[in-house]
């Protein structure tokens, strides 16, 4: 499945990404980083060894006790009957290895690969977008970085540029250009992504470096090497770091060193990326905090939404003065209106989208929209065309709405369950505002150019030059080719897929101009 998507605007990525360089300084950094995880592993091993008793607390009978004739073979100590190795780190032998920056320099490699072709594939053109996807297959989680080329000769082309392994199931992504870690002293903006997972730490990865082994920064990491032996992990919220899953992230584009995070531990935290420490912690919610967003104009105003069925807006400089809105269901998504920074949208798990005026704390919504029959698990607002919003749901549909003059009406709807499954993320491209990326439970990414839909062109004509100039006869949808696509009905059954959904066309469309 794909749990989150994030676009990277054109020109933000380095044209030729750097190769990961394991120098002396980096070697020491990752060795220290690995020691933190080894401390946990040793503690779990010790606990497992201590637990070698039956549920009643009685010692388990040894092999020798059960079979006295086997005593001479010392099978009880079989696993320990090895020469004791010298204490060393997991990278102890790495330093003594000779390695080469390329295969051309290695005298032991006689079959040369085509490095020039590889370099061409890695080249990022100024007209290319990157699309980040937090993906999980079986028990393996990773971040896939897609390159999307919209040029006419390619008619839209998308492929995996590179990927990054993640330590736990990813829940949210946030792009930022503030430099951290190894390249913090380099001038100019960077190209990074912050990743929130089921672990309480926040990892920040450099997208301009391929084959990365470890993140450039980890926010909220505890020093596990100094932890008292036998001490249990506490999930009690504190002011220094998260103690449960990180469910949402929001980077402040005006105050670029500030990153906000929301967690299942009920807290919201502000991180100073310069020091990589928690600057402020807020505990105004009583349940998991699912969503948060910085106001696009008032750069210190932060909105947060929680499973306690409230939305709270406050100034991060004076958090005690806050406004609260009570809802009828758990919050799924939260977005400020880019065309009116006083207002915001909230989607909930009962299929509703509500639009509030932030200046009237606790007041009724300006309008309510029953968008789906199931949870509105994804939502985005078009920053270019006023009144254009899109919603995605666990019911397997994506809908485009016109909410101009606070009178919402559905423009078009697509059933994408056969291809995407339950929809978990929809997001407009910042450079081509009618390119909509969609992903969900099937693990596939699709990019739908909604301007090629006749209903969208009619609804938003006059509000966008892009819509007026788009005369495509067929709707444009770009998808990743799937080499593992099952070819027969038997394979489909084995994959636990409903054939009734598969035999239908990948996308069923319905259009409506009626007010909702």
mmCIF file of N, CA and C in Angstrom, residues 123-190:
data_model
loop_
_atom_site.group_PDB
_atom_site.id
_atom_site.type_symbol
_atom_site.label_atom_id
_atom_site.label_comp_id
_atom_site.label_asym_id
_atom_site.label_seq_id
_atom_site.Cartn_x
_atom_site.Cartn_y
_atom_site.Cartn_z
ATOM 1 N N UNK A 123 19.718 11.596 -14.424
ATOM 2 C CA UNK A 123 19.663 13.033 -14.705
ATOM 3 C C UNK A 123 18.245 13.559 -14.510
ATOM 4 N N UNK A 124 18.121 14.654 -13.767
ATOM 5 C CA UNK A 124 16.824 15.294 -13.527
ATOM 6 C C UNK A 124 16.791 16.614 -14.291
ATOM 7 N N UNK A 125 15.889 16.697 -15.258
ATOM 8 C CA UNK A 125 15.777 17.897 -16.087
ATOM 9 C C UNK A 125 15.023 18.991 -15.327
ATOM 10 N N UNK A 126 15.233 20.271 -15.732
ATOM 11 C CA UNK A 126 14.505 21.377 -15.074
ATOM 12 C C UNK A 126 12.986 21.276 -15.215
ATOM 13 N N UNK A 127 12.523 20.518 -16.200
ATOM 14 C CA UNK A 127 11.071 20.373 -16.414
ATOM 15 C C UNK A 127 10.493 19.143 -15.720
ATOM 16 N N UNK A 128 11.324 18.403 -15.001
ATOM 17 C CA UNK A 128 10.871 17.188 -14.329
ATOM 18 C C UNK A 128 10.383 17.486 -12.913
ATOM 19 N N UNK A 129 9.360 16.775 -12.522
ATOM 20 C CA UNK A 129 8.904 16.784 -11.127
ATOM 21 C C UNK A 129 9.317 15.480 -10.454
ATOM 22 N N UNK A 130 9.562 15.551 -9.156
ATOM 23 C CA UNK A 130 9.718 14.342 -8.350
ATOM 24 C C UNK A 130 8.446 14.136 -7.548
ATOM 25 N N UNK A 131 8.055 12.889 -7.407
ATOM 26 C CA UNK A 131 6.882 12.529 -6.609
ATOM 27 C C UNK A 131 7.318 11.471 -5.604
ATOM 28 N N UNK A 132 7.128 11.752 -4.321
ATOM 29 C CA UNK A 132 7.553 10.856 -3.261
ATOM 30 C C UNK A 132 6.367 10.006 -2.817
ATOM 31 N N UNK A 133 6.602 8.711 -2.651
ATOM 32 C CA UNK A 133 5.541 7.789 -2.240
ATOM 33 C C UNK A 133 6.039 6.941 -1.077
ATOM 34 N N UNK A 134 5.300 6.964 0.030
ATOM 35 C CA UNK A 134 5.618 6.129 1.193
ATOM 36 C C UNK A 134 4.936 4.785 1.001
ATOM 37 N N UNK A 135 5.718 3.764 0.702
ATOM 38 C CA UNK A 135 5.170 2.485 0.261
ATOM 39 C C UNK A 135 5.550 1.353 1.206
ATOM 40 N N UNK A 136 4.625 0.428 1.400
ATOM 41 C CA UNK A 136 4.874 -0.758 2.214
ATOM 42 C C UNK A 136 4.432 -1.995 1.440
ATOM 43 N N UNK A 137 5.339 -2.961 1.297
ATOM 44 C CA UNK A 137 5.050 -4.235 0.665
ATOM 45 C C UNK A 137 5.396 -5.336 1.656
ATOM 46 N N UNK A 138 4.408 -6.135 2.008
ATOM 47 C CA UNK A 138 4.583 -7.153 3.042
ATOM 48 C C UNK A 138 5.051 -6.452 4.325
ATOM 49 N N UNK A 139 6.252 -6.793 4.811
ATOM 50 C CA UNK A 139 6.759 -6.168 6.026
ATOM 51 C C UNK A 139 7.852 -5.149 5.734
ATOM 52 N N UNK A 140 8.062 -4.826 4.466
ATOM 53 C CA UNK A 140 9.146 -3.926 4.070
ATOM 54 C C UNK A 140 8.562 -2.573 3.695
ATOM 55 N N UNK A 141 9.078 -1.521 4.339
ATOM 56 C CA UNK A 141 8.645 -0.153 4.034
ATOM 57 C C UNK A 141 9.794 0.616 3.392
ATOM 58 N N UNK A 142 9.454 1.401 2.406
ATOM 59 C CA UNK A 142 10.477 2.218 1.759
ATOM 60 C C UNK A 142 9.841 3.453 1.132
ATOM 61 N N UNK A 143 10.702 4.409 0.797
ATOM 62 C CA UNK A 143 10.272 5.642 0.155
ATOM 63 C C UNK A 143 10.685 5.571 -1.308
ATOM 64 N N UNK A 144 9.706 5.589 -2.203
ATOM 65 C CA UNK A 144 10.000 5.565 -3.631
ATOM 66 C C UNK A 144 9.979 6.990 -4.169
ATOM 67 N N UNK A 145 11.045 7.342 -4.886
ATOM 68 C CA UNK A 145 11.134 8.677 -5.497
ATOM 69 C C UNK A 145 10.901 8.502 -6.993
ATOM 70 N N UNK A 146 9.712 8.931 -7.463
ATOM 71 C CA UNK A 146 9.369 8.833 -8.874
ATOM 72 C C UNK A 146 9.815 10.095 -9.605
ATOM 73 N N UNK A 147 10.273 9.918 -10.831
ATOM 74 C CA UNK A 147 10.516 11.055 -11.712
ATOM 75 C C UNK A 147 9.370 11.109 -12.711
ATOM 76 N N UNK A 148 8.718 12.285 -12.789
ATOM 77 C CA UNK A 148 7.586 12.457 -13.698
ATOM 78 C C UNK A 148 7.935 13.491 -14.748
ATOM 79 N N UNK A 149 7.940 13.057 -15.994
ATOM 80 C CA UNK A 149 8.239 13.915 -17.144
ATOM 81 C C UNK A 149 6.951 14.107 -17.931
ATOM 82 N N UNK A 150 6.479 15.351 -17.991
ATOM 83 C CA UNK A 150 5.197 15.641 -18.624
ATOM 84 C C UNK A 150 5.349 16.094 -20.064
ATOM 85 N N UNK A 151 6.542 16.010 -20.627
ATOM 86 C CA UNK A 151 6.773 16.528 -21.970
ATOM 87 C C UNK A 151 5.852 15.855 -22.980
ATOM 88 N N UNK A 152 5.493 16.605 -24.004
ATOM 89 C CA UNK A 152 4.520 16.131 -24.993
ATOM 90 C C UNK A 152 5.020 14.902 -25.738
ATOM 91 N N UNK A 153 6.350 14.854 -26.028
ATOM 92 C CA UNK A 153 6.850 13.713 -26.797
ATOM 93 C C UNK A 153 6.724 12.405 -26.005
ATOM 94 N N UNK A 154 6.748 12.511 -24.663
ATOM 95 C CA UNK A 154 6.593 11.305 -23.849
ATOM 96 C C UNK A 154 5.138 11.045 -23.466
ATOM 97 N N UNK A 155 4.282 12.065 -23.683
ATOM 98 C CA UNK A 155 2.878 11.953 -23.294
ATOM 99 C C UNK A 155 2.736 11.570 -21.820
ATOM 100 N N UNK A 156 3.668 12.055 -21.024
ATOM 101 C CA UNK A 156 3.655 11.743 -19.604
ATOM 102 C C UNK A 156 4.391 10.443 -19.325
ATOM 103 N N UNK A 157 5.514 10.542 -18.623
ATOM 104 C CA UNK A 157 6.328 9.365 -18.348
ATOM 105 C C UNK A 157 6.713 9.380 -16.874
ATOM 106 N N UNK A 158 6.599 8.221 -16.212
ATOM 107 C CA UNK A 158 6.914 8.152 -14.789
ATOM 108 C C UNK A 158 7.671 6.861 -14.498
ATOM 109 N N UNK A 159 8.749 6.978 -13.717
ATOM 110 C CA UNK A 159 9.494 5.789 -13.318
ATOM 111 C C UNK A 159 10.162 6.050 -11.968
ATOM 112 N N UNK A 160 10.576 4.972 -11.298
ATOM 113 C CA UNK A 160 11.241 5.102 -10.001
ATOM 114 C C UNK A 160 12.677 5.545 -10.229
ATOM 115 N N UNK A 161 13.008 6.742 -9.746
ATOM 116 C CA UNK A 161 14.356 7.289 -9.903
ATOM 117 C C UNK A 161 15.320 6.628 -8.923
ATOM 118 N N UNK A 162 14.944 6.559 -7.655
ATOM 119 C CA UNK A 162 15.673 5.803 -6.644
ATOM 120 C C UNK A 162 14.754 5.602 -5.448
ATOM 121 N N UNK A 163 15.188 4.837 -4.482
ATOM 122 C CA UNK A 163 14.345 4.601 -3.315
ATOM 123 C C UNK A 163 15.187 4.581 -2.046
ATOM 124 N N UNK A 164 14.505 4.648 -0.903
ATOM 125 C CA UNK A 164 15.147 4.712 0.405
ATOM 126 C C UNK A 164 14.431 3.734 1.329
ATOM 127 N N UNK A 165 15.174 2.865 1.976
ATOM 128 C CA UNK A 165 14.584 1.932 2.931
ATOM 129 C C UNK A 165 14.213 2.668 4.213
ATOM 130 N N UNK A 166 13.065 2.324 4.777
ATOM 131 C CA UNK A 166 12.579 2.954 5.997
ATOM 132 C C UNK A 166 12.498 1.930 7.127
ATOM 133 N N UNK A 167 12.654 2.369 8.381
ATOM 134 C CA UNK A 167 12.705 1.425 9.498
ATOM 135 C C UNK A 167 11.345 0.928 9.963
ATOM 136 N N UNK A 168 10.278 1.637 9.612
ATOM 137 C CA UNK A 168 8.947 1.279 10.104
ATOM 138 C C UNK A 168 7.901 1.757 9.107
ATOM 139 N N UNK A 169 6.654 1.356 9.335
ATOM 140 C CA UNK A 169 5.542 1.719 8.449
ATOM 141 C C UNK A 169 5.398 3.243 8.399
ATOM 142 N N UNK A 170 5.500 3.864 7.211
ATOM 143 C CA UNK A 170 5.411 5.324 7.097
ATOM 144 C C UNK A 170 3.973 5.820 7.117
ATOM 145 N N UNK A 171 3.751 6.928 7.795
ATOM 146 C CA UNK A 171 2.411 7.504 7.911
ATOM 147 C C UNK A 171 2.282 8.858 7.223
ATOM 148 N N UNK A 172 3.371 9.618 7.132
ATOM 149 C CA UNK A 172 3.270 10.971 6.568
ATOM 150 C C UNK A 172 4.619 11.399 6.006
ATOM 151 N N UNK A 173 4.564 12.323 5.038
ATOM 152 C CA UNK A 173 5.757 12.891 4.412
ATOM 153 C C UNK A 173 5.633 14.402 4.381
ATOM 154 N N UNK A 174 6.773 15.086 4.480
ATOM 155 C CA UNK A 174 6.780 16.546 4.333
ATOM 156 C C UNK A 174 8.098 16.964 3.694
ATOM 157 N N UNK A 175 7.982 17.668 2.548
ATOM 158 C CA UNK A 175 9.181 18.147 1.863
ATOM 159 C C UNK A 175 9.655 19.442 2.512
ATOM 160 N N UNK A 176 10.982 19.663 2.538
ATOM 161 C CA UNK A 176 11.553 20.908 3.049
ATOM 162 C C UNK A 176 12.874 21.170 2.353
ATOM 163 N N UNK A 177 13.282 22.450 2.330
ATOM 164 C CA UNK A 177 14.544 22.803 1.677
ATOM 165 C C UNK A 177 15.592 23.305 2.663
ATOM 166 N N UNK A 178 15.318 23.207 3.967
ATOM 167 C CA UNK A 178 16.287 23.641 4.981
ATOM 168 C C UNK A 178 17.357 22.562 5.134
ATOM 169 N N UNK A 179 18.612 22.960 4.989
ATOM 170 C CA UNK A 179 19.709 21.989 5.013
ATOM 171 C C UNK A 179 20.001 21.508 6.435
ATOM 172 N N UNK A 180 20.153 20.203 6.580
ATOM 173 C CA UNK A 180 20.497 19.593 7.865
ATOM 174 C C UNK A 180 21.588 18.549 7.633
ATOM 175 N N UNK A 181 22.218 18.135 8.711
ATOM 176 C CA UNK A 181 23.158 17.021 8.639
ATOM 177 C C UNK A 181 24.425 17.333 7.880
ATOM 178 N N UNK A 182 24.829 16.415 6.986
ATOM 179 C CA UNK A 182 26.123 16.485 6.310
ATOM 180 C C UNK A 182 26.298 17.738 5.462
ATOM 181 N N UNK A 183 25.177 18.250 4.894
ATOM 182 C CA UNK A 183 25.284 19.399 3.989
ATOM 183 C C UNK A 183 24.781 20.689 4.634
ATOM 184 N N UNK A 184 24.744 20.735 5.961
ATOM 185 C CA UNK A 184 24.194 21.911 6.641
ATOM 186 C C UNK A 184 25.013 23.172 6.385
ATOM 187 N N UNK A 185 26.306 23.018 6.081
ATOM 188 C CA UNK A 185 27.159 24.184 5.833
ATOM 189 C C UNK A 185 27.132 24.652 4.386
ATOM 190 N N UNK A 186 26.488 23.888 3.509
ATOM 191 C CA UNK A 186 26.407 24.257 2.094
ATOM 192 C C UNK A 186 25.418 25.392 1.910
ATOM 193 N N UNK A 187 25.780 26.380 1.108
ATOM 194 C CA UNK A 187 24.890 27.522 0.881
ATOM 195 C C UNK A 187 23.758 27.146 -0.066
ATOM 196 N N UNK A 188 22.645 27.871 0.079
ATOM 197 C CA UNK A 188 21.498 27.655 -0.791
ATOM 198 C C UNK A 188 20.546 26.618 -0.243
ATOM 199 N N UNK A 189 19.347 26.557 -0.813
ATOM 200 C CA UNK A 189 18.339 25.591 -0.340
ATOM 201 C C UNK A 189 18.711 24.160 -0.696
ATOM 202 N N UNK A 190 18.205 23.234 0.098
ATOM 203 C CA UNK A 190 18.448 21.818 -0.143
ATOM 204 C C UNK A 190 17.208 21.130 -0.675
#
